[in-house]
Tab-separated table of C-alpha atoms in Angstrom:
chain	number	residue	atom	x	y	z
F	79	VAL	CA	-7.629	-37.316	14.139
F	80	ILE	CA	-10.816	-37.067	12.259
F	81	LEU	CA	-9.311	-34.270	10.001
F	82	LEU	CA	-6.732	-36.641	9.127
F	83	ASP	CA	-8.950	-39.489	8.677
F	84	SER	CA	-12.522	-38.478	8.376
F	85	GLU	CA	-13.491	-42.190	7.625
F	86	ASP	CA	-11.934	-43.648	10.874
F	87	SER	CA	-14.751	-45.320	12.957
F	88	GLU	CA	-13.350	-45.563	16.123
F	89	PHE	CA	-12.392	-41.764	16.512
F	90	ASN	CA	-15.690	-40.688	14.814
F	91	LEU	CA	-17.644	-42.602	17.967
F	92	ILE	CA	-15.448	-41.224	20.549
F	93	LEU	CA	-15.938	-37.493	19.214
F	94	ALA	CA	-19.792	-38.146	19.273
F	95	GLU	CA	-19.295	-39.413	22.827
F	96	ILE	CA	-17.404	-36.309	23.841
F	97	TYR	CA	-20.003	-34.013	22.620
F	98	HIS	CA	-22.315	-36.336	24.622
F	99	GLN	CA	-20.469	-36.164	27.886
F	100	THR	CA	-20.193	-32.195	27.595
F	101	GLY	CA	-23.989	-32.106	26.976
F	102	ASN	CA	-23.940	-30.638	23.448
F	103	GLU	CA	-27.127	-33.269	22.453
F	104	ARG	CA	-27.569	-31.790	18.953
F	105	GLN	CA	-23.993	-32.112	18.129
F	106	ALA	CA	-23.692	-35.331	19.508
F	107	ARG	CA	-26.956	-36.807	17.894
F	108	ASP	CA	-25.655	-35.779	14.370
F	109	GLN	CA	-22.168	-37.014	15.193
F	110	PHE	CA	-23.660	-40.613	16.402
F	111	GLU	CA	-25.593	-40.637	13.319
F	112	LYS	CA	-22.271	-40.148	11.042
F	113	SER	CA	-20.556	-42.497	13.367
F	114	LEU	CA	-23.307	-44.978	12.558
F	115	ARG	CA	-22.904	-44.818	8.919
F	116	ILE	CA	-19.224	-44.826	8.624
F	117	SER	CA	-18.959	-47.821	10.873
F	118	GLU	CA	-21.376	-49.726	9.062
F	119	LYS	CA	-19.805	-48.760	5.881
F	120	ALA	CA	-16.595	-50.139	7.221
F	121	ALA	CA	-17.989	-53.316	8.648
F	122	ASP	CA	-17.250	-52.296	12.312
F	123	TYR	CA	-20.591	-53.304	13.308
F	124	GLY	CA	-19.880	-53.197	17.164
F	125	ARG	CA	-19.307	-49.136	16.922
F	126	ALA	CA	-22.382	-49.272	14.533
F	127	ILE	CA	-24.365	-50.789	17.309
F	128	ALA	CA	-23.152	-48.601	20.141
F	129	ALA	CA	-23.949	-45.426	17.978
F	130	CYS	CA	-27.404	-46.924	17.684
F	131	HIS	CA	-27.844	-47.139	21.106
F	132	ARG	CA	-26.515	-43.736	21.804
F	133	ILE	CA	-28.943	-42.455	19.204
F	134	LEU	CA	-32.149	-44.195	20.829
F	135	ALA	CA	-30.780	-42.638	24.090
F	136	ILE	CA	-31.135	-39.269	22.923
F	137	ASP	CA	-34.013	-40.047	20.712
F	138	ARG	CA	-36.429	-42.526	21.935
F	139	GLU	CA	-38.627	-42.025	18.931
F	140	ARG	CA	-36.212	-43.594	16.554
F	141	ILE	CA	-37.433	-47.094	16.804
F	142	GLU	CA	-36.485	-48.171	13.565
F	143	LEU	CA	-32.753	-48.402	15.327
F	144	TYR	CA	-33.852	-51.217	17.189
F	145	ASN	CA	-34.426	-53.094	13.887
F	146	LYS	CA	-30.893	-51.655	12.735
F	147	SER	CA	-29.144	-52.477	15.888
F	148	GLY	CA	-30.485	-56.396	15.670
F	149	GLU	CA	-29.611	-56.668	11.887
F	150	LEU	CA	-25.981	-55.463	12.890
F	151	TYR	CA	-25.860	-58.074	15.401
F	152	PHE	CA	-26.988	-60.597	12.886
F	153	ARG	CA	-24.030	-59.806	10.822
F	154	MET	CA	-21.629	-60.132	13.422
F	155	GLY	CA	-23.032	-63.576	13.868
F	156	LEU	CA	-24.530	-63.033	17.299
F	157	LYS	CA	-28.056	-64.608	17.180
F	158	SER	CA	-28.741	-63.699	20.996
F	159	GLY	CA	-27.944	-59.951	20.549
F	160	THR	CA	-30.160	-60.064	17.416
F	161	VAL	CA	-33.018	-61.728	18.942
F	162	ARG	CA	-32.710	-59.310	21.905
F	163	GLU	CA	-32.685	-56.101	19.772
F	164	TRP	CA	-35.744	-57.199	17.424
F	165	LEU	CA	-37.770	-58.110	20.586
F	166	LYS	CA	-37.222	-54.471	21.797
F	167	TYR	CA	-38.035	-53.217	18.418
F	168	VAL	CA	-41.396	-55.600	18.986
F	169	ASP	CA	-42.256	-53.855	22.024
F	170	GLN	CA	-42.014	-50.471	20.436
F	171	LEU	CA	-44.083	-51.658	17.966
F	172	LYS	CA	-46.761	-52.879	20.258
F	173	LEU	CA	-47.117	-49.384	21.455
F	174	ARG	CA	-48.026	-48.415	18.187
F	175	SER	CA	-50.733	-51.681	17.672
F	176	ASP	CA	-48.560	-52.615	14.294
F	177	PHE	CA	-49.355	-55.955	14.043
F	178	THR	CA	-47.991	-56.216	10.621
F	179	GLY	CA	-44.560	-55.077	11.629
F	180	ILE	CA	-44.615	-57.400	14.793
F	181	CYS	CA	-45.279	-60.215	12.478
F	182	ALA	CA	-42.406	-59.468	10.138
F	183	VAL	CA	-40.357	-59.376	13.240
F	184	TYR	CA	-41.389	-63.013	14.532
F	185	GLN	CA	-40.668	-64.315	11.312
F	186	LYS	CA	-37.314	-62.839	10.694
F	187	ILE	CA	-36.355	-64.353	14.243
F	188	ALA	CA	-37.868	-67.808	13.076
F	189	GLY	CA	-35.914	-67.585	10.020
F	190	ILE	CA	-32.605	-67.017	11.837
F	191	LEU	CA	-33.096	-69.651	14.494
F	192	PRO	CA	-33.799	-73.022	12.003
F	193	GLU	CA	-32.253	-74.923	15.435
F	194	ASN	CA	-35.411	-74.159	16.998
F	195	PRO	CA	-38.179	-75.217	14.708
F	196	GLY	CA	-41.324	-74.665	17.279
F	197	LEU	CA	-40.869	-70.875	16.526
F	198	ARG	CA	-41.753	-71.093	12.867
F	199	GLU	CA	-45.074	-72.756	13.701
F	200	LEU	CA	-45.573	-70.305	16.418
F	201	ALA	CA	-44.832	-67.351	14.073
F	202	GLY	CA	-47.335	-68.397	11.621
F	203	ARG	CA	-50.125	-68.724	14.002
F	204	VAL	CA	-49.310	-65.089	15.007
F	205	LYS	CA	-49.606	-64.429	11.419
F	206	LYS	CA	-52.858	-65.797	10.959
F	207	ILE	CA	-54.350	-63.954	14.122
F	208	SER	CA	-52.900	-60.674	12.602
F	209	ASP	CA	-54.442	-61.098	9.388
F	210	GLN	CA	-57.744	-61.328	10.915
F	211	LEU	CA	-57.363	-58.161	13.078
F	212	LEU	CA	-56.225	-56.493	9.897
F	213	SER	CA	-59.158	-58.097	7.588
F	214	ASP	CA	-60.745	-54.450	6.655
F	215	THR	CA	-58.389	-53.641	3.666
F	216	SER	CA	-58.904	-50.034	4.382
F	217	GLU	CA	-57.010	-50.289	7.349
F	218	THR	CA	-53.987	-52.060	6.076
F	219	ALA	CA	-53.414	-50.073	3.241
F	220	PRO	CA	-50.603	-47.530	3.046
F	221	GLU	CA	-51.325	-44.161	4.456
F	222	PRO	CA	-51.706	-42.015	1.581
F	223	ALA	CA	-49.333	-39.333	0.564
F	224	ASP	CA	-52.252	-36.617	1.092
F	225	ILE	CA	-52.605	-37.822	5.000
F	226	ALA	CA	-49.111	-38.206	5.891
F	227	PRO	CA	-48.540	-34.344	6.272
F	228	TYR	CA	-51.464	-34.131	8.907
F	229	ARG	CA	-49.625	-37.125	10.777
F	230	ARG	CA	-46.573	-34.935	10.751
F	231	LEU	CA	-47.965	-31.972	11.826
F	232	VAL	CA	-49.163	-33.810	14.987
F	233	GLU	CA	-45.491	-35.122	15.559
F	234	VAL	CA	-44.334	-31.441	15.508
F	235	ALA	CA	-46.845	-30.147	17.704
F	236	MET	CA	-45.774	-33.017	20.121
F	237	ARG	CA	-42.177	-32.093	20.033
F	238	MET	CA	-43.369	-28.558	20.839
F	239	GLY	CA	-45.285	-29.552	23.669
F	240	GLN	CA	-48.210	-27.099	23.379
F	241	ALA	CA	-51.194	-28.832	24.677
F	242	LYS	CA	-54.048	-26.709	22.572
F	243	LYS	CA	-52.008	-27.317	19.106
F	244	ILE	CA	-51.662	-30.975	19.748
F	245	ILE	CA	-55.433	-31.419	20.215
F	246	GLU	CA	-56.114	-29.020	17.078
F	247	THR	CA	-53.474	-31.380	14.938
F	248	GLN	CA	-55.190	-34.340	16.187
F	249	LEU	CA	-58.318	-33.333	15.136
F	250	SER	CA	-57.418	-32.511	11.574
F	251	TYR	CA	-55.609	-35.903	11.354
F	252	ALA	CA	-58.907	-37.813	12.708
F	253	ARG	CA	-61.176	-35.880	10.329
F	254	VAL	CA	-58.989	-36.841	7.294
F	255	LEU	CA	-58.643	-40.567	8.383
F	256	GLN	CA	-62.483	-40.753	8.932
F	257	ARG	CA	-63.042	-39.141	5.617
F	258	ARG	CA	-60.889	-41.694	3.615
F	259	GLY	CA	-62.320	-44.682	5.340
F	260	PHE	CA	-59.559	-45.421	8.142
F	261	VAL	CA	-62.236	-45.821	10.845
F	262	ARG	CA	-59.908	-47.676	13.312
F	263	LYS	CA	-57.110	-45.218	13.128
F	264	ALA	CA	-59.390	-42.150	13.148
F	265	LYS	CA	-61.170	-43.780	16.169
F	266	ALA	CA	-57.691	-44.198	17.911
F	267	VAL	CA	-56.561	-40.574	17.392
F	268	TYR	CA	-59.981	-39.251	18.947
F	269	GLN	CA	-59.358	-41.495	22.084
F	270	LYS	CA	-56.029	-39.814	22.502
F	271	ILE	CA	-57.736	-36.668	22.382
F	272	LEU	CA	-59.926	-37.809	25.018
F	273	GLU	CA	-56.937	-38.576	27.128
F	274	LYS	CA	-55.912	-35.161	27.203
F	275	ASP	CA	-59.079	-33.372	27.100
F	276	PRO	CA	-61.988	-35.804	28.316
F	277	GLY	CA	-64.440	-32.881	27.915
F	278	ASN	CA	-63.688	-32.573	23.914
F	279	GLU	CA	-67.101	-32.878	22.529
F	280	GLU	CA	-66.213	-33.650	18.842
F	281	ALA	CA	-63.887	-36.389	20.019
F	282	LEU	CA	-66.304	-37.919	22.339
F	283	SER	CA	-69.251	-37.934	20.001
F	284	LYS	CA	-66.730	-39.528	17.111
F	285	VAL	CA	-65.771	-42.439	19.515
F	286	LEU	CA	-69.493	-43.293	20.213
F	287	LEU	CA	-70.498	-42.985	16.603
F	288	LEU	CA	-67.324	-45.445	15.470
F	289	GLN	CA	-68.372	-48.099	17.629
F	290	ASP	CA	-68.713	-51.178	15.873
F	291	ASN	CA	-70.118	-54.788	16.592
F	292	SER	CA	-66.344	-55.963	15.856
F	293	GLN	CA	-65.187	-54.549	18.956
F	294	VAL	CA	-65.388	-57.450	21.228
F	295	ASP	CA	-63.997	-59.818	18.445
F	296	GLN	CA	-61.084	-57.325	17.927
F	297	THR	CA	-60.556	-57.342	21.739
F	298	ARG	CA	-60.639	-61.139	21.602
F	299	LEU	CA	-58.133	-61.508	18.890
F	300	GLN	CA	-55.587	-58.858	20.341
F	301	GLU	CA	-55.650	-60.861	23.163
F	302	GLU	CA	-54.972	-63.928	21.684
F	303	PHE	CA	-52.332	-62.204	19.506
F	304	TYR	CA	-50.192	-61.054	22.390
F	305	ASN	CA	-50.594	-64.249	24.317
F	306	LEU	CA	-49.072	-65.956	21.191
F	307	GLY	CA	-46.615	-63.463	21.185
F	308	ARG	CA	-45.549	-64.030	24.852
F	309	GLN	CA	-45.565	-67.827	24.038
F	310	PHE	CA	-43.273	-67.040	21.105
F	311	GLN	CA	-40.643	-64.895	23.305
F	312	GLU	CA	-40.600	-67.710	25.706
F	313	THR	CA	-39.901	-70.303	23.228
F	314	VAL	CA	-37.205	-68.285	21.482
F	315	TRP	CA	-34.757	-68.693	24.347
F	316	SER	CA	-35.129	-72.082	24.626
F	317	ARG	CA	-32.346	-73.035	21.943
F	318	ILE	CA	-29.855	-70.707	20.403
F	319	ASP	CA	-26.452	-72.028	18.741
F	320	GLU	CA	-23.758	-69.448	18.591
F	321	ALA	CA	-20.244	-68.537	19.098
F	322	TYR	CA	-19.847	-66.343	22.398
F	323	GLU	CA	-16.455	-64.995	22.061
F	324	PRO	CA	-17.406	-61.917	19.732
F	325	TYR	CA	-19.522	-60.550	22.959
F	326	TYR	CA	-16.474	-59.708	24.904
F	327	ASP	CA	-15.050	-57.220	21.866
F	328	LEU	CA	-18.662	-55.861	22.078
F	329	GLY	CA	-18.704	-55.255	25.446
F	330	LEU	CA	-14.982	-53.662	25.748
F	331	ILE	CA	-16.393	-51.329	22.768
F	332	PHE	CA	-19.317	-50.496	24.842
F	333	ARG	CA	-17.450	-49.985	28.176
F	334	GLN	CA	-15.225	-47.666	26.182
F	335	ILE	CA	-17.532	-44.974	25.439
F	336	GLY	CA	-19.621	-45.328	28.981
F	337	LEU	CA	-22.321	-47.661	27.716
F	338	ARG	CA	-22.144	-49.522	31.183
F	339	ASP	CA	-25.256	-51.442	31.289
F	340	GLU	CA	-24.799	-52.555	27.781
F	341	SER	CA	-21.417	-53.810	28.133
F	342	ILE	CA	-22.343	-55.999	31.465
F	343	ILE	CA	-24.843	-57.929	29.068
F	344	GLU	CA	-22.287	-58.630	26.463
F	345	PHE	CA	-19.806	-59.664	29.040
F	346	GLN	CA	-22.509	-61.738	30.158
F	347	GLN	CA	-23.039	-63.387	27.064
F	348	ALA	CA	-19.457	-64.187	26.808
F	349	ILE	CA	-18.968	-65.965	30.187
F	350	LYS	CA	-21.531	-68.665	28.307
F	351	GLY	CA	-18.955	-70.443	26.417
F	352	GLY	CA	-15.912	-70.126	24.181
F	353	GLY	CA	-12.149	-69.206	24.876
F	354	ARG	CA	-12.324	-65.713	26.710
F	355	GLN	CA	-15.044	-66.632	29.722
F	356	LEU	CA	-12.330	-65.950	32.076
F	357	LYS	CA	-11.528	-62.846	30.749
F	358	ALA	CA	-15.330	-61.848	30.479
F	359	PHE	CA	-15.433	-62.751	34.394
F	360	GLU	CA	-12.858	-60.405	35.065
F	361	MET	CA	-14.463	-57.470	33.135
F	362	LEU	CA	-17.495	-58.275	34.860
């Protein structure tokens, strides 16, 4: 079918799922990537979201796809789905201590939910604390091009799974960060080294050397940042105005390619209102 119509979004997604079901993960990933591009271009956003979910199941490091998936839900007019995906993205950004990225997501969520005015005020408070956390301009500046290759070497070593090579590349990365003035980032890398190799003398000495008086304030600010984030996430679900019927169609697409848990979530959304409640109950 795809030979006859290479831009068919439905059959490109089905072919990717066939590769996945037969254990050919590499071809499956490539085909899901192709399916994502084709589906988005064709405004077939449901299948584009399904492709995002499948790629993430194969490669958990592709966290930007949570953001992409949220944007696709928003194009479908599905606010709950948008919020759900963007909050998953926030969870991944937390693991990377990306305070700027987290603030940007909260501000986007507040922007699409004008019916919930308290969110904008909370997002502003989170942003204020983030600015305090990142008051050191050397830490907020984009990573220079000559540092990025050291970080990529660490990523390659992690994928290879060679413990010795991981520590070697992390040490090189940390040294460069420290020389260029990215003190907190350097310290974080040295701490990761100590998690794998507690006896590493260089990492231990650098962690002790890089201690500073602002550490207590940083810890307090981080706690306040995450507490406000939890408050934001609790408030976000208090009011969302949207249509529920499209969740039913999305549930059918997910079910078609075996995304069982995801389809259940969409059918649960569909029973909240609209004209397809009975059908959604039947599908559940």
